[in-house]
């Protein structure tokens, strides 16, 4: 599922690159325009998996160390790659001074509106994740004591908050852009934690995987019809889909997400997400800015960018993510966990 979410984010940014022109562009906008909602899926899934895999008696420091080992090596390498591109062939990626650069390396840049999209544009979501990780030990200590009724009530509040916030972002002068502001994205993470506890307690009573998938797809394609609905139309579907997938695994039912290749793509998904915008930016050197090709050249350009991104993600996973995790944790074989973005 992480791979599917990373793919729709890639397709969203591919749409923004405007490789396709004419009627093709209209179709691409319709199909891939809502793709940014994949980040909401990452945030909910991240809370779910961290709560599901929480270790009894684990210390906050140990938890934070494992999360640092999971996200930081790839973050550093992709940031360095972005800086190398910025100071050679892609000046539009250059940061505005040393403070912004330092904030990016320290996963703080999304707290300031002027910096949130700097250097490697997708790193803002890691800032949100770092904030979630900082909160998780205290948050989980509270939520693990709640019963099913309280967890259902909390889940409903989180879903409602996520639905309302985009409208607040559009109509209220809050002084921040809520889309990238870590505190505004926290309800998505809390929702994932609450859902995991409901499944763990055997109290989840949601629909099956097929129905949850259908609700998710309906919400996805409804997104363009709602103002600034970066998550409001899909959060309910995601809140049903993730527990449904978990229950299918627990009950031993076969699903499309369990194949060996799908699992491998899921392992690569974090690196894929972190590198894909850099590949698209570099692609402008070959294809130009917003080239609006005819159908066949557009498909060829899109396939080339996808292939390069996938190859780099496999390399980053093998030669950066896994060795980096071993280096931070001091282990030969790191424990397999969910990705930083879910």
Short mmCIF file of N, CA and C in Angstrom, two decimals, residues 43 109-117 124-125 127-128 165-186 188 228 230:
data_model
loop_
_atom_site.label_atom_id
_atom_site.label_comp_id
_atom_site.label_asym_id
_atom_site.label_seq_id
_atom_site.Cartn_x
_atom_site.Cartn_y
_atom_site.Cartn_z
N UNK A 43 0.88 9.45 6.38
CA UNK A 43 0.81 9.90 7.77
C UNK A 43 -0.07 8.97 8.61
N UNK A 109 12.51 22.70 8.45
CA UNK A 109 12.18 23.73 7.47
C UNK A 109 10.68 23.93 7.26
N UNK A 110 9.86 22.90 7.44
CA UNK A 110 8.43 23.05 7.19
C UNK A 110 7.73 23.89 8.25
N UNK A 111 8.40 24.18 9.34
CA UNK A 111 7.80 25.04 10.35
C UNK A 111 7.80 26.51 9.93
N UNK A 112 8.54 26.84 8.87
CA UNK A 112 8.56 28.21 8.35
C UNK A 112 8.06 28.17 6.93
N UNK A 113 7.01 28.94 6.63
CA UNK A 113 6.37 28.89 5.33
C UNK A 113 7.34 29.16 4.18
N UNK A 114 8.25 30.08 4.36
CA UNK A 114 9.16 30.46 3.28
C UNK A 114 10.13 29.34 2.93
N UNK A 115 10.31 28.37 3.82
CA UNK A 115 11.32 27.33 3.62
C UNK A 115 10.73 25.95 3.33
N UNK A 116 9.42 25.80 3.44
CA UNK A 116 8.86 24.45 3.49
C UNK A 116 9.13 23.64 2.23
N UNK A 117 9.27 24.29 1.09
CA UNK A 117 9.42 23.59 -0.18
C UNK A 117 10.84 23.66 -0.71
N UNK A 124 9.54 18.31 3.24
CA UNK A 124 8.62 18.90 4.23
C UNK A 124 7.84 17.83 4.98
N UNK A 125 7.50 16.74 4.28
CA UNK A 125 6.72 15.69 4.93
C UNK A 125 7.54 14.96 5.98
N UNK A 127 9.64 16.50 7.89
CA UNK A 127 9.57 17.39 9.05
C UNK A 127 8.33 17.05 9.87
N UNK A 128 7.22 16.83 9.19
CA UNK A 128 6.00 16.41 9.88
C UNK A 128 6.22 15.08 10.60
N UNK A 165 -10.06 21.09 8.23
CA UNK A 165 -8.86 21.92 8.13
C UNK A 165 -8.63 22.51 6.74
N UNK A 166 -8.85 21.77 5.65
CA UNK A 166 -8.65 22.40 4.34
C UNK A 166 -9.51 23.64 4.12
N UNK A 167 -10.74 23.60 4.62
CA UNK A 167 -11.60 24.78 4.51
C UNK A 167 -11.07 25.93 5.36
N UNK A 168 -10.56 25.58 6.55
CA UNK A 168 -9.94 26.61 7.39
C UNK A 168 -8.73 27.21 6.69
N UNK A 169 -8.00 26.36 6.02
CA UNK A 169 -6.82 26.82 5.28
C UNK A 169 -7.22 27.80 4.18
N UNK A 170 -8.41 27.59 3.59
CA UNK A 170 -8.83 28.43 2.47
C UNK A 170 -9.47 29.73 2.92
N UNK A 171 -10.16 29.71 4.07
CA UNK A 171 -11.02 30.85 4.41
C UNK A 171 -10.55 31.65 5.63
N UNK A 172 -9.64 31.11 6.43
CA UNK A 172 -9.21 31.81 7.63
C UNK A 172 -7.77 32.28 7.48
N UNK A 173 -7.49 33.43 7.97
CA UNK A 173 -6.13 33.96 7.94
C UNK A 173 -5.41 33.52 9.21
N UNK A 174 -4.85 32.32 9.16
CA UNK A 174 -4.23 31.74 10.35
C UNK A 174 -2.74 32.05 10.45
N UNK A 175 -2.18 32.64 9.41
CA UNK A 175 -0.77 33.00 9.44
C UNK A 175 0.17 31.87 9.05
N UNK A 176 -0.37 30.69 8.76
CA UNK A 176 0.45 29.55 8.33
C UNK A 176 -0.29 28.84 7.20
N UNK A 177 0.46 28.11 6.40
CA UNK A 177 -0.13 27.26 5.37
C UNK A 177 -0.34 25.88 6.01
N UNK A 178 -1.59 25.51 6.25
CA UNK A 178 -1.87 24.30 7.01
C UNK A 178 -1.44 23.04 6.28
N UNK A 179 -1.36 23.09 4.97
CA UNK A 179 -1.00 21.88 4.21
C UNK A 179 0.33 21.32 4.69
N UNK A 180 1.31 22.16 4.92
CA UNK A 180 2.65 21.68 5.27
C UNK A 180 3.00 21.90 6.73
N UNK A 181 2.08 22.46 7.53
CA UNK A 181 2.39 22.78 8.91
C UNK A 181 2.28 21.52 9.76
N UNK A 182 3.36 21.07 10.42
CA UNK A 182 3.34 19.78 11.11
C UNK A 182 2.22 19.63 12.12
N UNK A 183 1.93 20.68 12.89
CA UNK A 183 0.88 20.56 13.90
C UNK A 183 -0.48 20.31 13.26
N UNK A 184 -0.72 20.89 12.09
CA UNK A 184 -2.00 20.71 11.40
C UNK A 184 -2.14 19.31 10.82
N UNK A 185 -1.02 18.62 10.58
CA UNK A 185 -1.10 17.26 10.03
C UNK A 185 -1.09 16.20 11.13
N UNK A 186 -0.91 16.61 12.38
CA UNK A 186 -0.87 15.64 13.48
C UNK A 186 -2.14 14.80 13.60
N UNK A 188 -3.86 13.33 11.44
CA UNK A 188 -3.76 12.16 10.56
C UNK A 188 -2.94 11.06 11.22
N UNK A 228 -9.61 23.07 -2.06
CA UNK A 228 -8.45 22.80 -1.20
C UNK A 228 -8.59 21.49 -0.43
N UNK A 230 -7.18 18.70 0.18
CA UNK A 230 -5.99 17.87 0.05
C UNK A 230 -6.12 16.55 0.81
#
